[in-house]
Short mmCIF file of C-alpha atoms in Angstrom, two decimals:
data_model
loop_
_atom_site.label_atom_id
_atom_site.label_comp_id
_atom_site.label_asym_id
_atom_site.label_seq_id
_atom_site.Cartn_x
_atom_site.Cartn_y
_atom_site.Cartn_z
CA ASN A 842 16.92 -10.43 2.72
CA ALA A 843 15.70 -8.66 -0.44
CA GLY A 844 12.12 -8.25 0.67
CA VAL A 845 9.74 -7.85 -2.26
CA THR A 846 11.23 -7.61 -5.73
CA GLN A 847 9.56 -6.99 -9.09
CA THR A 848 10.65 -7.76 -12.59
CA PRO A 849 10.85 -5.86 -14.92
CA LYS A 850 11.22 -2.29 -13.67
CA PHE A 851 9.97 -0.76 -16.88
CA ARG A 852 8.39 -2.05 -20.07
CA VAL A 853 6.81 -0.66 -23.22
CA LEU A 854 4.19 -2.74 -25.05
CA LYS A 855 2.15 -2.33 -28.14
CA THR A 856 -1.61 -2.77 -27.95
CA GLY A 857 -2.48 -6.42 -28.12
CA GLN A 858 0.87 -7.75 -26.90
CA SER A 859 1.10 -9.94 -23.85
CA MET A 860 3.50 -9.93 -20.95
CA THR A 861 4.01 -11.29 -17.43
CA LEU A 862 5.10 -9.30 -14.41
CA LEU A 863 6.96 -11.26 -11.77
CA CYS A 864 6.80 -10.57 -8.06
CA ALA A 865 9.06 -12.46 -5.62
CA GLN A 866 9.31 -12.26 -1.84
CA ASP A 867 11.81 -14.00 0.43
CA MET A 868 9.95 -13.38 3.73
CA ASN A 869 7.87 -16.57 3.61
CA HIS A 870 4.68 -14.52 3.56
CA GLU A 871 1.37 -16.27 2.89
CA TYR A 872 -0.43 -13.34 1.32
CA MET A 873 0.46 -11.58 -1.86
CA TYR A 874 -1.19 -8.75 -3.80
CA TRP A 875 -1.03 -6.93 -7.10
CA TYR A 876 -2.06 -3.21 -7.20
CA ARG A 877 -2.05 -0.64 -9.94
CA GLN A 878 -1.54 3.09 -9.47
CA ASP A 879 -2.58 5.59 -12.10
CA PRO A 880 -1.17 9.14 -12.06
CA GLY A 881 -2.34 11.20 -9.12
CA MET A 882 -4.40 8.38 -7.67
CA GLY A 883 -4.19 5.89 -4.89
CA LEU A 884 -3.47 2.21 -5.34
CA ARG A 885 -6.24 -0.17 -6.52
CA LEU A 886 -6.20 -3.87 -5.94
CA ILE A 887 -6.15 -6.11 -9.03
CA HIS A 888 -5.83 -9.63 -7.66
CA TYR A 889 -4.57 -11.20 -4.48
CA SER A 890 -3.57 -14.58 -3.13
CA VAL A 891 -3.95 -15.98 0.40
CA GLY A 892 -1.65 -18.91 -0.21
CA GLU A 893 0.15 -21.10 -2.71
CA GLY A 894 -2.19 -22.26 -5.41
CA THR A 895 -4.94 -19.76 -4.58
CA THR A 896 -5.93 -16.49 -6.18
CA ALA A 897 -8.85 -14.12 -5.89
CA LYS A 898 -10.14 -11.06 -7.68
CA GLY A 899 -9.71 -7.56 -6.32
CA GLU A 900 -11.25 -4.24 -7.24
CA VAL A 901 -10.09 -4.00 -10.88
CA PRO A 902 -9.36 -7.57 -12.14
CA ASP A 903 -10.56 -7.28 -15.78
CA GLY A 904 -7.85 -7.77 -18.38
CA TYR A 905 -5.45 -9.44 -15.91
CA ASN A 906 -4.74 -13.00 -14.81
CA VAL A 907 -2.58 -14.20 -11.96
CA SER A 908 -0.93 -17.37 -10.77
CA ARG A 909 0.69 -18.45 -7.49
CA LEU A 910 2.38 -21.72 -8.26
CA LYS A 911 5.10 -21.17 -5.63
CA LYS A 912 4.67 -19.49 -2.29
CA GLN A 913 7.37 -16.96 -3.03
CA ASN A 914 6.21 -15.91 -6.44
CA PHE A 915 3.06 -14.11 -7.67
CA LEU A 916 2.73 -13.56 -11.43
CA LEU A 917 0.53 -10.95 -13.11
CA GLY A 918 -0.32 -11.55 -16.77
CA LEU A 919 -1.71 -9.25 -19.42
CA GLU A 920 -2.97 -11.43 -22.31
CA SER A 921 -3.79 -8.54 -24.67
CA ALA A 922 -2.46 -5.23 -23.43
CA ALA A 923 -4.57 -2.04 -23.87
CA PRO A 924 -3.58 1.62 -23.45
CA SER A 925 -5.87 1.77 -20.44
CA GLN A 926 -3.45 -0.63 -18.67
CA THR A 927 -0.66 1.94 -18.75
CA SER A 928 0.14 2.32 -15.08
CA VAL A 929 2.58 1.58 -12.32
CA TYR A 930 2.13 -1.91 -10.88
CA PHE A 931 3.04 -2.66 -7.26
CA CYS A 932 3.27 -6.06 -5.67
CA ALA A 933 2.94 -6.54 -1.91
CA SER A 934 3.08 -9.34 0.58
CA SER A 935 2.01 -9.83 4.17
CA TYR A 936 1.52 -12.54 6.82
CA GLU A 937 -0.86 -13.27 9.62
CA ALA A 938 0.32 -13.84 13.17
CA GLY A 939 -1.97 -14.83 16.03
CA GLY A 940 -5.00 -14.01 13.89
CA ILE A 941 -3.79 -10.49 13.26
CA GLN A 942 -3.27 -9.32 9.69
CA GLU A 943 0.19 -7.82 9.69
CA THR A 944 1.42 -4.92 7.60
CA GLN A 945 2.03 -5.12 3.85
CA TYR A 946 5.50 -4.88 2.38
CA PHE A 947 5.64 -3.38 -1.10
CA GLY A 948 7.94 -3.88 -4.04
CA PRO A 949 9.56 -1.00 -5.98
CA GLY A 950 6.98 -1.11 -8.77
CA THR A 951 6.90 -1.85 -12.51
CA ARG A 952 6.16 0.99 -14.93
CA LEU A 953 4.19 -0.20 -17.92
CA LEU A 954 3.49 1.88 -20.99
CA VAL A 955 1.06 0.50 -23.55
CA LEU A 956 1.13 2.30 -26.92
CA ASP B 246 -13.64 -0.47 5.82
CA ALA B 247 -14.35 3.01 7.24
CA LYS B 248 -13.77 6.01 5.02
CA THR B 249 -11.00 8.45 5.88
CA THR B 250 -10.60 12.15 5.18
CA GLN B 251 -7.19 13.88 4.94
CA PRO B 252 -6.08 17.30 3.82
CA PRO B 253 -4.70 17.11 0.26
CA SER B 254 -1.46 18.85 1.09
CA MET B 255 0.64 20.24 3.95
CA ASP B 256 4.01 21.97 4.35
CA CYS B 257 6.45 21.60 7.16
CA ALA B 258 9.79 23.21 7.93
CA GLU B 259 12.79 20.88 8.16
CA GLY B 260 13.57 19.94 11.76
CA ARG B 261 10.07 20.79 12.96
CA ALA B 262 7.33 18.32 13.89
CA ALA B 263 4.95 17.39 11.12
CA ASN B 264 1.40 16.71 12.34
CA LEU B 265 -0.81 14.95 9.79
CA PRO B 266 -4.51 14.70 10.66
CA CYS B 267 -7.02 12.07 9.58
CA ASN B 268 -10.75 11.92 10.16
CA HIS B 269 -12.45 8.54 10.34
CA SER B 270 -15.81 9.28 11.98
CA THR B 271 -17.42 6.01 10.89
CA ILE B 272 -14.73 3.76 12.30
CA SER B 273 -15.94 0.54 13.90
CA GLY B 274 -14.74 -0.98 17.15
CA ASN B 275 -12.62 -3.67 15.47
CA GLU B 276 -10.95 -1.39 12.92
CA TYR B 277 -7.38 -0.36 13.14
CA VAL B 278 -5.85 2.92 11.90
CA TYR B 279 -2.85 2.33 9.65
CA TRP B 280 -0.46 4.89 8.18
CA TYR B 281 1.65 4.32 5.05
CA ARG B 282 3.67 6.76 3.01
CA GLN B 283 4.78 6.79 -0.62
CA ILE B 284 7.88 8.62 -1.59
CA HIS B 285 7.84 9.67 -5.20
CA SER B 286 7.94 6.68 -7.62
CA GLN B 287 8.52 4.16 -4.85
CA GLY B 288 6.29 1.51 -3.33
CA PRO B 289 4.24 2.42 -0.25
CA GLN B 290 6.05 2.05 3.10
CA TYR B 291 4.39 1.07 6.34
CA ILE B 292 4.79 3.63 9.13
CA ILE B 293 2.66 2.70 12.11
CA HIS B 294 -0.81 1.42 13.16
CA GLY B 295 -2.96 1.44 16.23
CA LEU B 296 -6.37 0.47 17.64
CA LYS B 297 -7.16 2.93 20.43
CA ASN B 298 -3.98 3.57 22.39
CA ASN B 299 -1.33 6.00 21.23
CA GLU B 300 1.57 4.28 19.56
CA THR B 301 5.20 5.21 18.93
CA ASN B 302 7.96 3.61 16.94
CA GLU B 303 11.25 4.69 15.46
CA MET B 304 9.58 6.52 12.60
CA ALA B 305 6.60 8.27 14.12
CA SER B 306 3.89 8.61 16.78
CA LEU B 307 0.23 7.93 16.31
CA ILE B 308 -2.29 9.83 18.47
CA ILE B 309 -5.84 8.48 18.33
CA THR B 310 -8.64 10.49 19.97
CA GLU B 311 -10.62 8.89 22.76
CA ASP B 312 -13.74 8.53 20.61
CA ARG B 313 -11.48 7.10 17.80
CA LYS B 314 -13.08 9.36 15.19
CA SER B 315 -9.83 11.03 14.28
CA SER B 316 -6.08 10.49 14.57
CA THR B 317 -2.83 12.38 14.02
CA LEU B 318 0.47 11.09 12.69
CA ILE B 319 3.41 12.91 14.15
CA LEU B 320 6.86 12.96 12.54
CA PRO B 321 8.82 14.50 15.41
CA HIS B 322 11.72 15.98 13.43
CA ALA B 323 10.83 16.16 9.72
CA THR B 324 13.65 15.92 7.18
CA LEU B 325 13.67 16.47 3.45
CA ARG B 326 13.49 12.73 3.00
CA ASP B 327 10.06 12.71 4.67
CA THR B 328 8.57 14.53 1.71
CA ALA B 329 5.97 12.03 0.47
CA VAL B 330 2.26 11.22 0.22
CA TYR B 331 0.92 9.97 3.51
CA TYR B 332 -2.04 7.60 3.54
CA CYS B 333 -4.35 7.06 6.49
CA ILE B 334 -6.13 3.72 6.13
CA VAL B 335 -8.78 2.25 8.43
CA ARG B 336 -9.47 -1.44 8.21
CA VAL B 337 -10.25 -4.58 10.07
CA ALA B 338 -7.03 -6.35 11.07
CA THR B 339 -8.54 -9.79 10.67
CA ASN B 340 -10.65 -10.45 7.63
CA THR B 341 -11.11 -13.83 6.10
CA GLY B 342 -12.22 -12.19 2.88
CA ARG B 343 -10.60 -9.23 1.22
CA ARG B 344 -7.37 -8.33 2.94
CA ALA B 345 -6.13 -5.53 0.73
CA LEU B 346 -5.59 -1.92 1.67
CA THR B 347 -7.85 0.80 0.38
CA PHE B 348 -5.71 3.79 -0.52
CA GLY B 349 -7.39 7.15 -0.80
CA SER B 350 -5.79 10.32 -2.09
CA GLY B 351 -3.61 10.86 1.01
CA THR B 352 -1.85 14.02 2.16
CA ARG B 353 1.11 15.30 0.19
CA LEU B 354 3.66 16.50 2.79
CA GLN B 355 6.32 18.87 1.50
CA VAL B 356 9.18 19.41 3.90
CA GLN B 357 10.78 22.79 3.26
CA PRO B 358 14.50 23.42 3.86
#
């Protein structure tokens, strides 16, 4: 049971390039999330998904797109990277049991540097 | 979700109990108190959560005041590996809309040898 994994661990992009970050979970969780964390700050929600085929905007969605084609995968795309998107990106997943939102499990993070 | 207030930093001696406070004076009746921590460069890790009763698990204890306006996370025997940023988060456990966690600045706990 690997939990939540993220690919890649580190990436350097030039301004204007595109890339996709992959998040995978093997816990059969319904809900998945993408956060970003800037230096010295807390995490901010980018997008989230409450089930396969569904996505929704979070607190800071501009410049990002997401897809949830399979229940276990949640992809975060940057179509045209900007230096302001330099950050550490965390993926998380959770489930609901008996109407109670359970805790979130986080991946190890992807460090992105946009030059 | 209710706002929380935590001290920016705390020190603790290794082997001693670490008591991390959190104020949440605007908490509503259906909001839970969650604690997560983030060890440097890693993803946040769930520690414990509670509604109004004190809770204990293998990692920590959570003490919630009777009026629920504040709480304390207790690490009974802190080790160097407990050095991390600790986040106190107050949120509704069931929410058909936004389900994400709102992370504030947290408390940076430094465990000293």
